[in-house]
Amino acid sequence: MREDRSKMEMKEIESAVEGILFASGEPVQTDRICVALEMDRPTVEQVLQKLMDYYAYERRGIRLLRMEDTWQLCSAPDYADVIRKAFEIRKPAKLSQPALEVMTIIAYYQPTTRAYVDQIRGVDSAYTIGLLLDRKLIEECGRLQVPGRPRLYRTTKQFLRAFHLTSLDDLPELPDLGGEGQMRIGEDGQIMDPADTAEITGADTPETAGAMEEEAP
C-alpha cells in the first residue's frame, strides 16, 4: 500500500513538472522548479531525466531538452515538416557558409569581437553577424575594455537548441588551424584545413551571405 502511494506521489510530481514546463514555453531553470515544488535538486533532476528518457523512448511528438541548467519542452524534430504544414509555416532558410564560419568562431572563442572574427576569416563579417543577431543565435554581452570599446558577442540558448547541444561542452574539439590561413567550413559542416582551401577575399554582403542553414528548433 505504501509502495503504491509512493508511486502515485512520484507520478504527481512528474505531472507537476510537465505542467510547469508546458506552461512556460521558455527554458526553465532547475532551481525554479525546485522552489515551486519545494523539493531538493537531485530529486527534481531525476524526474526531469526520467521525463526526457520517456519522451525519447516512446517516440512521442514532444521532447524535453536540457540546455546547460535549463529545461524546455519542444516538438520532436521527426515531425517538423508535419508541424510546419499544419501551421502553414514556411521552412526556415538555411545558414550560409559565411554564417557557419562566423557561428563557429564565436562558439569556440566567445566572448569575442567582430574584429577578431574578421581577423580569423580574412573578410568583413559585419553583415553575417547582423544576420546571426536577428536569428538570436548570438547576442551582445558587453564591451571590451580597450580604446573604442568594441562589442563582445557570445552564443545564446537558441544556438544550443538549434544545434542540439546540452551545453558548450558538447562542442567537438576544435582542430589546430595553425598560424596561417583562414577558417573555412566544408559542405559537410566540418572545419577545413587552411592548406586545402582556396583563398577567398571580399566582404560579406547579402549576395555572398546567401540563405540561412541551421536546423529549425
mmCIF file of C-alpha atoms in Angstrom, residues 10-189:
data_model
loop_
_atom_site.group_PDB
_atom_site.id
_atom_site.type_symbol
_atom_site.label_atom_id
_atom_site.label_comp_id
_atom_site.label_asym_id
_atom_site.label_seq_id
_atom_site.Cartn_x
_atom_site.Cartn_y
_atom_site.Cartn_z
ATOM 1 C CA MET A 10 6.105 10.407 -7.970
ATOM 2 C CA LYS A 11 3.530 10.369 -10.784
ATOM 3 C CA GLU A 12 2.037 13.580 -9.420
ATOM 4 C CA ILE A 13 5.497 15.160 -9.237
ATOM 5 C CA GLU A 14 6.189 14.206 -12.855
ATOM 6 C CA SER A 15 2.852 15.693 -13.892
ATOM 7 C CA ALA A 16 3.573 18.899 -11.984
ATOM 8 C CA VAL A 17 6.994 19.253 -13.633
ATOM 9 C CA GLU A 18 5.436 18.583 -17.026
ATOM 10 C CA GLY A 19 2.797 21.233 -16.366
ATOM 11 C CA ILE A 20 5.416 23.828 -15.366
ATOM 12 C CA LEU A 21 7.462 23.214 -18.499
ATOM 13 C CA PHE A 22 4.417 23.273 -20.779
ATOM 14 C CA ALA A 23 3.017 26.473 -19.261
ATOM 15 C CA SER A 24 6.351 28.268 -19.520
ATOM 16 C CA GLY A 25 7.000 27.860 -23.227
ATOM 17 C CA GLU A 26 10.538 29.009 -22.458
ATOM 18 C CA PRO A 27 13.580 27.318 -20.887
ATOM 19 C CA VAL A 28 13.073 26.906 -17.125
ATOM 20 C CA GLN A 29 15.889 26.904 -14.577
ATOM 21 C CA THR A 30 16.218 23.728 -12.477
ATOM 22 C CA ASP A 31 16.277 25.771 -9.268
ATOM 23 C CA ARG A 32 12.982 27.451 -10.183
ATOM 24 C CA ILE A 33 11.304 24.036 -10.465
ATOM 25 C CA CYS A 34 12.835 23.016 -7.110
ATOM 26 C CA VAL A 35 11.429 26.119 -5.420
ATOM 27 C CA ALA A 36 7.982 25.657 -6.979
ATOM 28 C CA LEU A 37 7.736 22.032 -5.862
ATOM 29 C CA GLU A 38 9.613 22.581 -2.572
ATOM 30 C CA MET A 39 11.854 19.654 -3.450
ATOM 31 C CA ASP A 40 15.590 19.003 -3.413
ATOM 32 C CA ARG A 41 17.577 19.371 -6.625
ATOM 33 C CA PRO A 42 18.667 15.684 -7.027
ATOM 34 C CA THR A 43 15.032 14.521 -6.922
ATOM 35 C CA VAL A 44 13.902 17.156 -9.426
ATOM 36 C CA GLU A 45 16.772 16.343 -11.786
ATOM 37 C CA GLN A 46 15.861 12.644 -11.527
ATOM 38 C CA VAL A 47 12.275 13.432 -12.519
ATOM 39 C CA LEU A 48 13.400 15.640 -15.408
ATOM 40 C CA GLN A 49 15.765 12.974 -16.711
ATOM 41 C CA LYS A 50 13.011 10.365 -16.451
ATOM 42 C CA LEU A 51 10.657 12.560 -18.491
ATOM 43 C CA MET A 52 13.364 13.193 -21.074
ATOM 44 C CA ASP A 53 14.033 9.468 -21.463
ATOM 45 C CA TYR A 54 10.305 8.669 -21.612
ATOM 46 C CA TYR A 55 9.559 11.107 -24.440
ATOM 47 C CA ALA A 56 12.534 9.853 -26.457
ATOM 48 C CA TYR A 57 11.948 6.119 -25.835
ATOM 49 C CA GLU A 58 8.229 6.262 -26.568
ATOM 50 C CA ARG A 59 8.876 8.399 -29.665
ATOM 51 C CA ARG A 60 6.354 10.957 -28.512
ATOM 52 C CA GLY A 61 5.612 14.090 -30.501
ATOM 53 C CA ILE A 62 7.373 16.230 -27.922
ATOM 54 C CA ARG A 63 10.861 16.146 -26.477
ATOM 55 C CA LEU A 64 12.383 17.517 -23.288
ATOM 56 C CA LEU A 65 15.628 19.354 -23.978
ATOM 57 C CA ARG A 66 18.336 20.218 -21.484
ATOM 58 C CA MET A 67 20.354 23.354 -22.242
ATOM 59 C CA GLU A 68 23.003 23.935 -19.590
ATOM 60 C CA ASP A 69 20.938 24.303 -16.385
ATOM 61 C CA THR A 70 17.576 24.907 -18.061
ATOM 62 C CA TRP A 71 14.895 22.574 -19.448
ATOM 63 C CA GLN A 72 12.347 23.121 -22.216
ATOM 64 C CA LEU A 73 9.582 21.156 -23.903
ATOM 65 C CA CYS A 74 9.618 21.303 -27.705
ATOM 66 C CA SER A 75 8.254 19.391 -30.663
ATOM 67 C CA ALA A 76 10.099 16.326 -31.896
ATOM 68 C CA PRO A 77 12.380 17.066 -34.888
ATOM 69 C CA ASP A 78 10.961 13.977 -36.659
ATOM 70 C CA TYR A 79 7.638 15.774 -37.124
ATOM 71 C CA ALA A 80 8.961 19.210 -38.093
ATOM 72 C CA ASP A 81 7.598 19.037 -41.656
ATOM 73 C CA VAL A 82 4.135 17.944 -40.496
ATOM 74 C CA ILE A 83 4.026 20.688 -37.865
ATOM 75 C CA ARG A 84 5.055 23.353 -40.391
ATOM 76 C CA LYS A 85 2.373 22.105 -42.768
ATOM 77 C CA ALA A 86 -0.285 22.199 -40.026
ATOM 78 C CA PHE A 87 0.503 25.807 -39.211
ATOM 79 C CA GLU A 88 1.473 26.751 -42.763
ATOM 80 C CA ILE A 89 4.909 27.715 -41.559
ATOM 81 C CA ARG A 90 7.464 28.180 -44.293
ATOM 82 C CA LYS A 91 10.594 26.111 -43.728
ATOM 83 C CA PRO A 92 13.240 28.479 -42.364
ATOM 84 C CA ALA A 93 16.105 29.421 -44.613
ATOM 85 C CA LYS A 94 19.426 27.718 -44.006
ATOM 86 C CA LEU A 95 22.741 29.018 -42.748
ATOM 87 C CA SER A 96 25.176 30.031 -45.459
ATOM 88 C CA GLN A 97 28.825 29.020 -45.339
ATOM 89 C CA PRO A 98 29.885 32.519 -44.151
ATOM 90 C CA ALA A 99 27.275 32.299 -41.379
ATOM 91 C CA LEU A 100 28.533 28.868 -40.321
ATOM 92 C CA GLU A 101 32.089 30.196 -40.213
ATOM 93 C CA VAL A 102 31.160 33.191 -38.064
ATOM 94 C CA MET A 103 28.965 30.997 -35.845
ATOM 95 C CA THR A 104 31.833 28.544 -35.339
ATOM 96 C CA ILE A 105 34.369 31.221 -34.421
ATOM 97 C CA ILE A 106 32.046 32.862 -31.902
ATOM 98 C CA ALA A 107 31.073 29.491 -30.400
ATOM 99 C CA TYR A 108 34.690 28.477 -29.784
ATOM 100 C CA TYR A 109 36.227 31.835 -28.891
ATOM 101 C CA GLN A 110 33.405 33.580 -27.046
ATOM 102 C CA PRO A 111 33.097 36.202 -25.836
ATOM 103 C CA THR A 112 34.785 37.719 -28.859
ATOM 104 C CA THR A 113 34.700 40.827 -31.026
ATOM 105 C CA ARG A 114 33.818 41.300 -34.674
ATOM 106 C CA ALA A 115 37.412 42.392 -35.320
ATOM 107 C CA TYR A 116 38.662 39.015 -34.066
ATOM 108 C CA VAL A 117 36.164 37.171 -36.268
ATOM 109 C CA ASP A 118 37.299 39.277 -39.246
ATOM 110 C CA GLN A 119 40.942 38.522 -38.449
ATOM 111 C CA ILE A 120 40.400 34.755 -38.484
ATOM 112 C CA ARG A 121 38.227 34.751 -41.598
ATOM 113 C CA GLY A 122 40.122 37.393 -43.536
ATOM 114 C CA VAL A 123 36.906 39.182 -44.578
ATOM 115 C CA ASP A 124 34.475 41.749 -43.157
ATOM 116 C CA SER A 125 31.822 39.838 -41.191
ATOM 117 C CA ALA A 126 29.507 42.733 -40.282
ATOM 118 C CA TYR A 127 26.599 41.594 -42.456
ATOM 119 C CA THR A 128 26.736 37.991 -41.274
ATOM 120 C CA ILE A 129 26.950 38.946 -37.605
ATOM 121 C CA GLY A 130 23.835 41.047 -38.140
ATOM 122 C CA LEU A 131 22.016 38.017 -39.568
ATOM 123 C CA LEU A 132 23.029 35.836 -36.616
ATOM 124 C CA LEU A 133 21.853 38.522 -34.198
ATOM 125 C CA ASP A 134 18.498 38.644 -35.993
ATOM 126 C CA ARG A 135 18.179 34.873 -35.702
ATOM 127 C CA LYS A 136 19.041 35.121 -31.987
ATOM 128 C CA LEU A 137 21.866 32.597 -32.394
ATOM 129 C CA ILE A 138 24.307 35.132 -30.937
ATOM 130 C CA GLU A 139 23.921 38.148 -28.663
ATOM 131 C CA GLU A 140 25.911 41.105 -27.401
ATOM 132 C CA CYS A 141 27.400 40.543 -23.940
ATOM 133 C CA GLY A 142 29.254 43.740 -23.102
ATOM 134 C CA ARG A 143 32.214 45.644 -24.476
ATOM 135 C CA LEU A 144 35.947 45.004 -24.469
ATOM 136 C CA GLN A 145 37.775 47.444 -22.195
ATOM 137 C CA VAL A 146 40.151 48.786 -24.834
ATOM 138 C CA PRO A 147 40.126 52.008 -26.905
ATOM 139 C CA GLY A 148 36.941 52.106 -28.980
ATOM 140 C CA ARG A 149 35.275 49.594 -26.627
ATOM 141 C CA PRO A 150 34.235 47.087 -29.326
ATOM 142 C CA ARG A 151 31.152 44.951 -28.698
ATOM 143 C CA LEU A 152 31.586 41.383 -27.441
ATOM 144 C CA TYR A 153 29.461 38.530 -28.808
ATOM 145 C CA ARG A 154 28.539 35.104 -27.456
ATOM 146 C CA THR A 155 26.166 32.285 -28.378
ATOM 147 C CA THR A 156 22.647 32.002 -26.959
ATOM 148 C CA LYS A 157 20.422 29.222 -25.664
ATOM 149 C CA GLN A 158 18.733 29.376 -29.067
ATOM 150 C CA PHE A 159 22.108 28.326 -30.522
ATOM 151 C CA LEU A 160 22.246 25.310 -28.193
ATOM 152 C CA ARG A 161 18.704 24.340 -29.150
ATOM 153 C CA ALA A 162 19.237 24.805 -32.887
ATOM 154 C CA PHE A 163 22.336 22.610 -32.911
ATOM 155 C CA HIS A 164 21.043 20.056 -30.377
ATOM 156 C CA LEU A 165 23.659 20.796 -27.715
ATOM 157 C CA THR A 166 23.135 20.463 -23.975
ATOM 158 C CA SER A 167 25.963 22.897 -23.260
ATOM 159 C CA LEU A 168 29.036 24.359 -24.943
ATOM 160 C CA ASP A 169 30.990 21.422 -23.512
ATOM 161 C CA ASP A 170 29.292 19.289 -26.194
ATOM 162 C CA LEU A 171 31.078 21.156 -28.990
ATOM 163 C CA PRO A 172 33.550 18.894 -30.808
ATOM 164 C CA GLU A 173 37.218 19.606 -30.222
ATOM 165 C CA LEU A 174 38.466 22.425 -32.433
ATOM 166 C CA PRO A 175 41.305 21.255 -34.717
ATOM 167 C CA ASP A 176 44.595 23.154 -34.727
ATOM 168 C CA LEU A 177 44.354 25.643 -37.567
ATOM 169 C CA GLY A 178 47.950 26.766 -37.245
ATOM 170 C CA GLY A 179 49.117 30.340 -37.503
ATOM 171 C CA GLU A 180 48.293 30.919 -41.143
ATOM 172 C CA GLY A 181 45.287 30.718 -43.424
ATOM 173 C CA GLN A 182 41.615 31.449 -42.980
ATOM 174 C CA MET A 183 38.918 29.390 -41.352
ATOM 175 C CA ARG A 184 36.673 27.632 -43.880
ATOM 176 C CA ILE A 185 33.752 25.237 -43.394
ATOM 177 C CA GLY A 186 33.160 22.453 -45.889
ATOM 178 C CA GLU A 187 29.773 21.403 -47.243
ATOM 179 C CA ASP A 188 29.620 18.691 -44.575
ATOM 180 C CA GLY A 189 29.962 21.310 -41.847
#
